[in-house]
Tab-separated table of C-alpha atoms in Angstrom:
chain	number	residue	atom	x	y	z
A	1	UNK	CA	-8.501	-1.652	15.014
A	2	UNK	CA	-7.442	1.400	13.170
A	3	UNK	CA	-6.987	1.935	9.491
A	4	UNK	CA	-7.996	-0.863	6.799
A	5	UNK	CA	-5.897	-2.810	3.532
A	6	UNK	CA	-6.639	0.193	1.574
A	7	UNK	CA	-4.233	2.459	3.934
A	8	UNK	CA	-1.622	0.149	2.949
A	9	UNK	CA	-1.939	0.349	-0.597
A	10	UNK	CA	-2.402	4.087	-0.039
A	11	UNK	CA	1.227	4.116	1.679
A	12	UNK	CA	2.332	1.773	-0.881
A	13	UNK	CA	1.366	4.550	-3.769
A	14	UNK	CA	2.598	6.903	-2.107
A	15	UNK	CA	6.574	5.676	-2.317
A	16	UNK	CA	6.185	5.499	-6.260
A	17	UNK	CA	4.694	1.314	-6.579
A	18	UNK	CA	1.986	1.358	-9.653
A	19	UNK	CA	2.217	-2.244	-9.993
A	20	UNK	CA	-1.919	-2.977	-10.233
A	21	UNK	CA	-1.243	-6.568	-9.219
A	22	UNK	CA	1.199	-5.956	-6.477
A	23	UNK	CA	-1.816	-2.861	-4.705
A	24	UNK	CA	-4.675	-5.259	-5.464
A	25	UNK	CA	-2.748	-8.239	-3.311
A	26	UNK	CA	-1.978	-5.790	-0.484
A	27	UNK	CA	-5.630	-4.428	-0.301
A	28	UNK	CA	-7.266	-8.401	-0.367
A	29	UNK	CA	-4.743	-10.198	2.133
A	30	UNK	CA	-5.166	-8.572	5.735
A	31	UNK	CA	-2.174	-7.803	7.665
A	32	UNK	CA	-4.175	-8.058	10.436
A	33	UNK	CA	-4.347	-12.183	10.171
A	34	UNK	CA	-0.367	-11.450	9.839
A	35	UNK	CA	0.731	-10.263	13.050
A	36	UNK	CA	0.819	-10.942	16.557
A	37	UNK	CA	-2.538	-10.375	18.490
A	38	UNK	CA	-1.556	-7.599	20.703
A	39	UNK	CA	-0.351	-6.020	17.838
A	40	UNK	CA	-3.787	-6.015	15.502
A	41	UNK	CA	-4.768	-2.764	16.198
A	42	UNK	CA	-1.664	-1.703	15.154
A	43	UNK	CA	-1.987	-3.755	11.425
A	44	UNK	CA	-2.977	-1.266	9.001
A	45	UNK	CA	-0.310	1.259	9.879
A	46	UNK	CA	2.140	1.483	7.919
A	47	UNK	CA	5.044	0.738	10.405
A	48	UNK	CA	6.721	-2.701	11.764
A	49	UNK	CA	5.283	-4.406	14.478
A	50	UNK	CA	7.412	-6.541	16.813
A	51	UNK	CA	7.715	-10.169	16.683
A	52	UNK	CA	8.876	-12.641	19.298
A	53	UNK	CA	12.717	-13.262	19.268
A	54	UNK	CA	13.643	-9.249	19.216
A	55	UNK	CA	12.619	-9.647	15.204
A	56	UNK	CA	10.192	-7.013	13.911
A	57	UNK	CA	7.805	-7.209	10.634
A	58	UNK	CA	9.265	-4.737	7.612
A	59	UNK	CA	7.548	-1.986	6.554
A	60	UNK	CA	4.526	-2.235	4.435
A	61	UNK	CA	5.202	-0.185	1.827
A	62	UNK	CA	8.621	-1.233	2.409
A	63	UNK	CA	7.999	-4.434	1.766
A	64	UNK	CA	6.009	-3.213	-1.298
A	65	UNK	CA	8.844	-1.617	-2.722
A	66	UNK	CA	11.017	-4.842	-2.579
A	67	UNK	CA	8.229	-6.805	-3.522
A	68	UNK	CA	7.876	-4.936	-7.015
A	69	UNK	CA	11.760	-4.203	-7.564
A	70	UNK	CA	11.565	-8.113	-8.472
A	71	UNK	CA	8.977	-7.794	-11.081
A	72	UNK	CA	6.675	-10.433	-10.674
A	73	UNK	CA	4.434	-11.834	-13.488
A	74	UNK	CA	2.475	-14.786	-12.341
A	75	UNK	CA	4.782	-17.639	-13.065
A	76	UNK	CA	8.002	-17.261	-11.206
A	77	UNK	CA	9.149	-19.500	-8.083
A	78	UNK	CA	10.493	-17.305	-5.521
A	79	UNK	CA	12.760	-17.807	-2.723
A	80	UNK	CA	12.029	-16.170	0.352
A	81	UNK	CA	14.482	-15.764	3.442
A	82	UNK	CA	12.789	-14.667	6.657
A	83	UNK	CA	9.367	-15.331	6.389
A	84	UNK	CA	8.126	-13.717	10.025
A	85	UNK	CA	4.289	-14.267	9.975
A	86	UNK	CA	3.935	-14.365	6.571
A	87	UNK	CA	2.124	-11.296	5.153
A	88	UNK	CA	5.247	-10.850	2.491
A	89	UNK	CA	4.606	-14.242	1.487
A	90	UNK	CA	0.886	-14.115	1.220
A	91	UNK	CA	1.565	-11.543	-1.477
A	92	UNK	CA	4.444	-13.008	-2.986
A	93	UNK	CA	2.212	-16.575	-3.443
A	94	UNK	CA	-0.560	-14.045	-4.787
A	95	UNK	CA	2.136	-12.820	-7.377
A	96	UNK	CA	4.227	-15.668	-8.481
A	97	UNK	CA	3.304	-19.446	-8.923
A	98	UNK	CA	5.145	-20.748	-5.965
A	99	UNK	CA	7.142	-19.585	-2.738
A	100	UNK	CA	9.485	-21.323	-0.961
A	101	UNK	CA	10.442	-19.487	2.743
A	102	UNK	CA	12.629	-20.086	5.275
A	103	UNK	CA	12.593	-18.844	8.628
A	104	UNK	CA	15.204	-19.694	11.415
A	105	UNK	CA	12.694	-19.775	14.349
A	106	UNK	CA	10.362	-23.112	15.263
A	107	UNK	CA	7.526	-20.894	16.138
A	108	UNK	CA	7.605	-18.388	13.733
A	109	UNK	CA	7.392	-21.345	11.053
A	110	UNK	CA	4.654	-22.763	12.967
A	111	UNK	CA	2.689	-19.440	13.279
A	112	UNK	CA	3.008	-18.415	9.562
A	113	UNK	CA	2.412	-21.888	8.204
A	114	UNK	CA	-1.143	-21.553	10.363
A	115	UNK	CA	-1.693	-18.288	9.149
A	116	UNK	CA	-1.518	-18.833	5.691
A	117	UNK	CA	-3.153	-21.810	5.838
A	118	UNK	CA	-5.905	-19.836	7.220
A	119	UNK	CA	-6.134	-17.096	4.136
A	120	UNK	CA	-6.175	-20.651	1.997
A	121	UNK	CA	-2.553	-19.980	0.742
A	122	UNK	CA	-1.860	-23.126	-1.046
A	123	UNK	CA	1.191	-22.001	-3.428
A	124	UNK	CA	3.976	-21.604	-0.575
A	125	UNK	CA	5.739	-23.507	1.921
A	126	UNK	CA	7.283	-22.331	5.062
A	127	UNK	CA	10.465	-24.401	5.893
A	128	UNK	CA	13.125	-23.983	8.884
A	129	UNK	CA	16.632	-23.522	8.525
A	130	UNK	CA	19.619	-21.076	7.955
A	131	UNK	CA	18.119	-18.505	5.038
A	132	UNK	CA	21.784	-17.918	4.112
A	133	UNK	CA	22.088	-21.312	2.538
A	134	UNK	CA	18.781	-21.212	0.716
A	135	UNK	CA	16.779	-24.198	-0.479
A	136	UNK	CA	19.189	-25.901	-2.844
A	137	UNK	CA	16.525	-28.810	-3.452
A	138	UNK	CA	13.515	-26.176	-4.827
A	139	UNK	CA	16.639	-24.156	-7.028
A	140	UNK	CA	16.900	-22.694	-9.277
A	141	UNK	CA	14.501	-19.806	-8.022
A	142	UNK	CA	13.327	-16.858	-10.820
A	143	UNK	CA	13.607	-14.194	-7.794
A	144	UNK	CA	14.796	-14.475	-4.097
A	145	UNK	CA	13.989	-11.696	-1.461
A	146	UNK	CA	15.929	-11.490	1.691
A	147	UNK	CA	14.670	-9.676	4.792
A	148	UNK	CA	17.617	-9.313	6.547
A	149	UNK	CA	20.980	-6.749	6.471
A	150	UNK	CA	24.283	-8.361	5.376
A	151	UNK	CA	27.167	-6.358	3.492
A	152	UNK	CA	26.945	-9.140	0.808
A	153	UNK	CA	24.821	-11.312	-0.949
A	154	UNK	CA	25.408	-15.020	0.642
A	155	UNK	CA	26.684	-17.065	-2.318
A	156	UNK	CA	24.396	-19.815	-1.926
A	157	UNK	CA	21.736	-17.972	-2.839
A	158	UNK	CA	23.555	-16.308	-6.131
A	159	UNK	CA	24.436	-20.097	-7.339
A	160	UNK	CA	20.623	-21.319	-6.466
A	161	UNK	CA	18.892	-18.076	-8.663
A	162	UNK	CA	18.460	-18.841	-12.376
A	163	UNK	CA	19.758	-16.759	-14.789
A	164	UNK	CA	17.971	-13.687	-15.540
A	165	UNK	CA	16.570	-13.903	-12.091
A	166	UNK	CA	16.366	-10.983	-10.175
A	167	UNK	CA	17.280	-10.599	-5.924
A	168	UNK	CA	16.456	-8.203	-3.932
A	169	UNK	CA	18.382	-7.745	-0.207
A	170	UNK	CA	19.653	-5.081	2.213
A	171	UNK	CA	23.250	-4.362	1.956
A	172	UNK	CA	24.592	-3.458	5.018
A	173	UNK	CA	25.767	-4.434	8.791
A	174	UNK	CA	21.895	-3.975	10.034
A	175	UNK	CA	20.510	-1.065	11.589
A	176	UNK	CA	21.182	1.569	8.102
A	177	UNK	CA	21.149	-0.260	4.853
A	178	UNK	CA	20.414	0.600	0.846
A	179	UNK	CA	18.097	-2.258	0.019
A	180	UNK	CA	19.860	-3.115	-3.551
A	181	UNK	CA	18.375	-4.889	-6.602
A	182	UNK	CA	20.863	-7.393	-8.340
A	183	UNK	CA	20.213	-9.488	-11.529
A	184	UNK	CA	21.948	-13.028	-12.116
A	185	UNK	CA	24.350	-13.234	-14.721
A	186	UNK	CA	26.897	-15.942	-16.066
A	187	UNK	CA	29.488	-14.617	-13.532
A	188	UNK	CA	27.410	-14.352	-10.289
A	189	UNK	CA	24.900	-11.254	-9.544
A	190	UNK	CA	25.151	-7.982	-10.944
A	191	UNK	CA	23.417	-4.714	-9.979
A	192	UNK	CA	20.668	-2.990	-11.137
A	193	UNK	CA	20.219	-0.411	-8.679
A	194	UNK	CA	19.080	0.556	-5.468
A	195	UNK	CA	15.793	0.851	-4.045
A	196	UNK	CA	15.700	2.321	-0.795
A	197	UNK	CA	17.679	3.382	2.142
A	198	UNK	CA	16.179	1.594	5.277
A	199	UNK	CA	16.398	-0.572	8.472
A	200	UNK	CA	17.036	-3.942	9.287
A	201	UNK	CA	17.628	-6.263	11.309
A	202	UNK	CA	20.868	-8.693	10.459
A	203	UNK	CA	21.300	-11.392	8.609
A	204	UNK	CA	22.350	-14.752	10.669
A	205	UNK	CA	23.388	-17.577	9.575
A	206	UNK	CA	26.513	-19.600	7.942
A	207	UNK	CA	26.609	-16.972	5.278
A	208	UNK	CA	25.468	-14.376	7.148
A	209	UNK	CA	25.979	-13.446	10.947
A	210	UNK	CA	27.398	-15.758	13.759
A	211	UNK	CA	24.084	-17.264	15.165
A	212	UNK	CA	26.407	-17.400	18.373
């Protein structure tokens, strides 16, 4: 294996995240426990690895940069959609005080649920289903994070974050997206700005993309 945690927080530095909290999660939870075996050596790069299903991980300091556009503080409940292997939600259960993820794949729930289990992540819960809809029984959430490229934000997820709450999500058709910050407000979401330009892969679901 090449590289170490630190590397990540390195990369994470170096696209402008100072959040102290945020750097100290990525350099204690190994992305190495995170992703597929044949692809540990790869772990501490800071580049996606591929998953099963054609899916691929984000970006470290990608995922850094969404991760801090939400502004965590320790006692938020977060709504994750697309959970992967679940290094994002290792540090998003390090940074708020609970995490609710969905993930659209059996075995991709299965492998992240073992996974954090494994780092003795106790504060989140991986569930399957259709992201799009959200987890209208945990709402309302303080902050949702979507991992996936739509041209909109699915409107079950505006109605289930509480106002104030911030959202983070790439805006686009998949494949060249702005990842865009949006804050709830009486009338729906509103932005705030964006946060990067990047790549995705799409959003399915019944808000979302035809899972046909």
């Amino acid at each position: 294996m090449k590289g170490s945690p630190e590397d990540l927080a390195r990369a994470a530095r170096a696209v402008g995240v100072t959040d102290d909290r945020l750097l100290e999660a990525i350099r204690s939870i190994p992305r190495a426990e995170f992703v597929p075996t044949d692809e540990v050596a790869s772990a501490y790069r800071d580049a996606p690895v591929t998953l099963p299903h054609g899916q691929v991980t984000t970006q470290p300091s990608l995922i850094a940069m969404m991760v801090a556009a939400l502004g965590l503080t320790g006692d938020e409940q977060v709504l994750e959609v697309g959970t992967g292997y679940g290094w994002q939600t290792a540090l998003l259960a390090r940074l708020a005080a609970y995490v609710v993820s969905v993930e659209r794949w059996p075995d991709l729930v299965d492998e992240a649920r073992l996974r954090l289990a494994g780092q003795g992540v106790g504060n989140a819960e991986v569930l399957l289903g259709d992201g799009t809809l959200g987890i209208a029984s945990r709402a309302p959430y303080d902050a949702v994070i979507v991992c996936a490229a739509f041209p909109q934000v699915p409107e079950p997820l505006v109605e289930q974050l509480r106002a104030g709450g911030r959202l983070v999500q790439p805006i686009g058709q998949g494949g060249q997206e702005r990842v865009e910050l949006y804050e709830r407000r009486a009338r729906g979401v509103v932005h705030r700005r964006t946060v990067t330009a990047a790549r995705f892969v799409r959003l399915y679901g019944a808000h979302g993309y035809d899972q046909r």
